[in-house]
Each structure stands twice: as C-alpha cells, then as structure tokens.
XYZ file of C-alpha atoms in Angstrom:
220
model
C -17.846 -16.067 -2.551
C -16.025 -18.469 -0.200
C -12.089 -18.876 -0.474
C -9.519 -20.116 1.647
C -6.898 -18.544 3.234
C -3.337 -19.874 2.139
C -1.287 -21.418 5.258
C 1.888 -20.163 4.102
C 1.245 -16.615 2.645
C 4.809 -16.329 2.285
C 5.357 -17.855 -0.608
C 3.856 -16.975 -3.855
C 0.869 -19.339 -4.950
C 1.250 -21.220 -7.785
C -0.738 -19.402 -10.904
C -3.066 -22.717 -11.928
C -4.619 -21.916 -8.129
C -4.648 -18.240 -8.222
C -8.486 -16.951 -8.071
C -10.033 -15.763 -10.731
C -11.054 -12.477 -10.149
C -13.745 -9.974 -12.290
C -13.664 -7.791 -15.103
C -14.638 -4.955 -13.815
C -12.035 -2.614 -12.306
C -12.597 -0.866 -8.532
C -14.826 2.221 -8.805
C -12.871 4.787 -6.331
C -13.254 8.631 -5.930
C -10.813 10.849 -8.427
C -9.865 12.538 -6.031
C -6.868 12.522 -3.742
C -8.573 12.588 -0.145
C -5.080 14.520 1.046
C -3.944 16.369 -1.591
C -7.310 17.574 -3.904
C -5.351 15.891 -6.834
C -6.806 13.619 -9.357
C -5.620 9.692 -8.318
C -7.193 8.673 -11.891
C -6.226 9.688 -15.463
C -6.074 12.379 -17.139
C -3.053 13.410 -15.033
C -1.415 16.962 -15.788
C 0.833 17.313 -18.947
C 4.849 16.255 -18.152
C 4.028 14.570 -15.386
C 5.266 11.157 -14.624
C 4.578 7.570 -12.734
C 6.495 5.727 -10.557
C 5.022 2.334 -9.050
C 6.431 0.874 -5.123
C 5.500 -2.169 -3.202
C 7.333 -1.662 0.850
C 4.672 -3.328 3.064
C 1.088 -2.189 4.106
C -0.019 0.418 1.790
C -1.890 2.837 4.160
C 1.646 4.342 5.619
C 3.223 3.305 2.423
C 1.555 5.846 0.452
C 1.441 8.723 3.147
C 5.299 8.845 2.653
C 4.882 9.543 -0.900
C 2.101 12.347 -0.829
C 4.072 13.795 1.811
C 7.117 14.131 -0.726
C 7.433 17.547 -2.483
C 7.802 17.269 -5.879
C 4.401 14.334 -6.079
C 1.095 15.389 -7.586
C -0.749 12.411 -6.637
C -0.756 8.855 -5.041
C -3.408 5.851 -5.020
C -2.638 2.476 -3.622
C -3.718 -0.877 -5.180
C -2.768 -3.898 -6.140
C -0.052 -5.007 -8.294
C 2.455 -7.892 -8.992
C -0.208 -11.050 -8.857
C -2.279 -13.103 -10.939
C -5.844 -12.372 -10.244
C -7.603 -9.389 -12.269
C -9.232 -6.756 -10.573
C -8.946 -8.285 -6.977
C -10.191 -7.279 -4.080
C -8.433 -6.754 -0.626
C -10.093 -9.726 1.170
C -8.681 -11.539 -1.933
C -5.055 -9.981 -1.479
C -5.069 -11.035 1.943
C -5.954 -14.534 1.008
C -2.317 -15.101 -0.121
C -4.674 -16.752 -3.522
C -4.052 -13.624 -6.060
C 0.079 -13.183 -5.752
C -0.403 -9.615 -5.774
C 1.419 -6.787 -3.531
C 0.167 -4.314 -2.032
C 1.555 -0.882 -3.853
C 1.551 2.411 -3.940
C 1.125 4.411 -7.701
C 2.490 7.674 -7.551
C 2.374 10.494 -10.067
C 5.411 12.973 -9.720
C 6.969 16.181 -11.665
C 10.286 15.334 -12.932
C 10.765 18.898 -12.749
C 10.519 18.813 -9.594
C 11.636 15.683 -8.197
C 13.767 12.879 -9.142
C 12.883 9.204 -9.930
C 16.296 8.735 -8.041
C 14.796 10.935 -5.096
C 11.852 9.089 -4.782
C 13.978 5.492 -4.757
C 15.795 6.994 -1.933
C 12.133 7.380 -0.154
C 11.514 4.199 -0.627
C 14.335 2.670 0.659
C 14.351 4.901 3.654
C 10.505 4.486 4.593
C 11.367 0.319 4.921
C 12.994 -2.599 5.415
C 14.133 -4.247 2.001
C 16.032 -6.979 4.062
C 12.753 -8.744 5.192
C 11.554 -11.219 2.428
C 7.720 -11.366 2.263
C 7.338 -9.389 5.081
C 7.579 -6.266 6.967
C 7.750 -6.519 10.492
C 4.574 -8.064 12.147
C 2.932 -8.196 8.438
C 3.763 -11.057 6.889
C 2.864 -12.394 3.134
C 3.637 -11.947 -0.799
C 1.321 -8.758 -0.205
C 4.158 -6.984 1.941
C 7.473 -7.277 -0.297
C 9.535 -4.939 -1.180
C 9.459 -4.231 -4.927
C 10.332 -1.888 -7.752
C 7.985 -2.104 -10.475
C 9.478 -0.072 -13.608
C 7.919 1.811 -16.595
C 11.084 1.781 -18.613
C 14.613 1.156 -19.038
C 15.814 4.345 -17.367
C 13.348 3.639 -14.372
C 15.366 -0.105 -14.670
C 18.673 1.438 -14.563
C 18.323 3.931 -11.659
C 16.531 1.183 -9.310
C 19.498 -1.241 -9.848
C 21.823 2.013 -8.960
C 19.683 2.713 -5.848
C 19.275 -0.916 -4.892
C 23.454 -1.345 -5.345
C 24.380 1.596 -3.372
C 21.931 0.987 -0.048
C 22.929 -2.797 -0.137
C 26.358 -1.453 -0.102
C 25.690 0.613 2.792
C 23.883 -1.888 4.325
C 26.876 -4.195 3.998
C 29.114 -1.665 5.904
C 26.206 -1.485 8.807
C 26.355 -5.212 9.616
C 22.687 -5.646 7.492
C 21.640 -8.601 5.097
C 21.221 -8.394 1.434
C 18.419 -6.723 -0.236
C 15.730 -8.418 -1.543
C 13.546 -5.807 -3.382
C 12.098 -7.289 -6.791
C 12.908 -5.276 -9.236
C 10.617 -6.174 -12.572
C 8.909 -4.373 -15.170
C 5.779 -2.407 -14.385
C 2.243 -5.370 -14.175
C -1.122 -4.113 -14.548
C -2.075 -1.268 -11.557
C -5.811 -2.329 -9.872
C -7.191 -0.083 -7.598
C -7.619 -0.777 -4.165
C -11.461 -0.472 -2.751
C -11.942 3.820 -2.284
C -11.986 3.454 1.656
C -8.092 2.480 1.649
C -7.190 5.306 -0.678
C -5.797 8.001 1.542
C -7.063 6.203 4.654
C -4.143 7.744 6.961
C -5.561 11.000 5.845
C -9.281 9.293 6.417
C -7.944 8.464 9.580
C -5.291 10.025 11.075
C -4.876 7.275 13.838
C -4.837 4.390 11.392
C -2.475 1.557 11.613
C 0.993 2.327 9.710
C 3.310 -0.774 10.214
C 6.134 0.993 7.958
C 9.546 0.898 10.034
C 12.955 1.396 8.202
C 16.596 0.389 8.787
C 17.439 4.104 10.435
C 20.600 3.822 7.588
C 20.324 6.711 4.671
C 20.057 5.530 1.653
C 22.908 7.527 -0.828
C 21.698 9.880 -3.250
C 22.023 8.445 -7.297
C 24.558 11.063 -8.896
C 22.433 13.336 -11.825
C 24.249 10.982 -14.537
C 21.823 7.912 -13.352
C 18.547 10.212 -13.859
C 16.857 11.385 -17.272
C-alpha cells in the first residue's frame, strides 16, 4: 500500500486522515532477545506494567532492561489512531502514534517512582515532538498511566525535575501525561534490536541534570 509522508510530522494529524490500519496484531517472538524473559502475556504473578514514550525506541528500551528490578521490556506503538500499525506507517506522521517502550517490573523490587526517574534521566522532556536529530509525534516524551497511583507519582516526578530544571536555566517540561491507549507491538526485528545489534543507532541524549527521587509516601 502507497501512503504519503506528512510534511510536518510535528504536529499530530488530524484523526478523519489517520490510516486505517489492520486487525491483526504484530506476530513477534515471546521472548526477550536480552533478557530470556517473556515480552508477551502471561507475565509472572505480582508483577507490574509501566508504559514510556522518550524518543527512538531501540535505546529507549535498552535503558529499561538494563534497570534492576525489570523482568521484561518490548517496544511498540502507542498514543495514535491507527490499529495495529506498522513502523513504515509510524514514520509516516499518518497514525499519531509514539514510539514506546512497555515494561514489566517487580514492585518488590523496584519503584514506579524509580523507574520515572529513568525516564527522565535517559531524555530530554524539554524538546516537543522531538528528540534531538529525530523529529515527529513518534519521538515525544510521554507518560502513559495504568491507574491513578501511576497518575499521581508521574505528576510528582514531572513537578520535581521541572523544578530542577527551572533552577538549571532549562525550559518547561512537556511530557504528556495521559491514561494508558492500546499497546501494538512493534515488527519482532526492533524488539531488542540494541541487543540484535550492539552497534545500532541510539539517538537517546538527556539533560545531564538528576532527576530527584519521589519520597516512599508518593509510591504504593
């Protein structure tokens, strides 16, 4: 199929001209190329998810399986209009979608809060629709939230680094922060690709400024 390419990618396409997309979801492997973990339900008992949008999703998610504490990550497509897309689709600027990154954690183990602070840290949530040389909707910084206590520690995180950021001579944040869309899975060769290919692209670059650490009162 034939589509154009949107001249401004940077703004989000209006949903009447979104394409249309496919029923059928992305057929990828279970298994976690990095870690040996499953990337696809069933996912171990007490464990939870947490879903992140900070730019291309290759480096994006190498952060997070690098993060003690996470059982598993998978990158996809989130945020948008068109079911089931695919990345040529994505990059169109036509589907609204973000590139994300879904990733399972132990609450026993780690934080929601902690990972928020990875998230901030591994980017630049001052850019727009962009991160560095990437530019469309695809590379915004977002926070997409399974509940209200996901909602609450987000807004904490997001307050305290643009506070910080203030002090530093930075701009405001501009992180969506919006209840969790649908998850589609990326095509299998971009899940775990930095571990597919160690010398893959990563265009991930943050402010260098620590993000501080939500007090235990803002988690579960």
């Amino acid at each position: 199929m034939f589509f154009q390419f949107r001249k401004d990618k940077s703004e989000m396409p209006d949903p009447r001209d979104a394409l249309a997309g496919r029923v059928d979801a992305m057929r990828v492997n279970p298994i976690h190329h990095h870690l040996g973990t499953r990337i696809v339900a069933p996912f171990p008992d007490g464990t939870e998810k947490a879903l992140f949008g900070l730019g291309c999703f290759w480096g994006a998610e190498r952060v997070f399986w690098r993060t003690r504490g996470v059982y598993s990550t998978a990158v996809g497509y989130a945020g948008g209009y068109t079911p089931n897309p695919t990345y040529e689709e994505v990059c169109s600027g036509k589907t609204g979608h973000n590139e994300v990154v879904q990733v399972v954690y132990d609450p026993g183990a780690i934080r929601y809060a902690d990972l928020l602070k990875v998230f901030f840290e591994a980017h630049d949530p001052t850019q727009g629709m962009r991160q560095g040389n990437d530019v469309g909707t695809q590379y915004r910084s977002g926070l997409y939230v399974h509940d209200a206590v996901q909602r609450a520690e987000a807004e904490a995180a997001r307050d305290a680094y643009q506070a910080e950021l203030i002090r530093r001579g930075r701009g405001p944040i501009t992180t969506e922060i919006v209840d969790a869309p649908e998850f589609f899975y990326a095509e299998d060769y971009h899940q775990g690709y930095l571990s597919k290919n160690p010398g893959g692209y990563c265009g991930l670059g943050g402010t260098g400024i620590a993000c501080p650490v939500i007090p235990d009162q803002a988690a579960r």
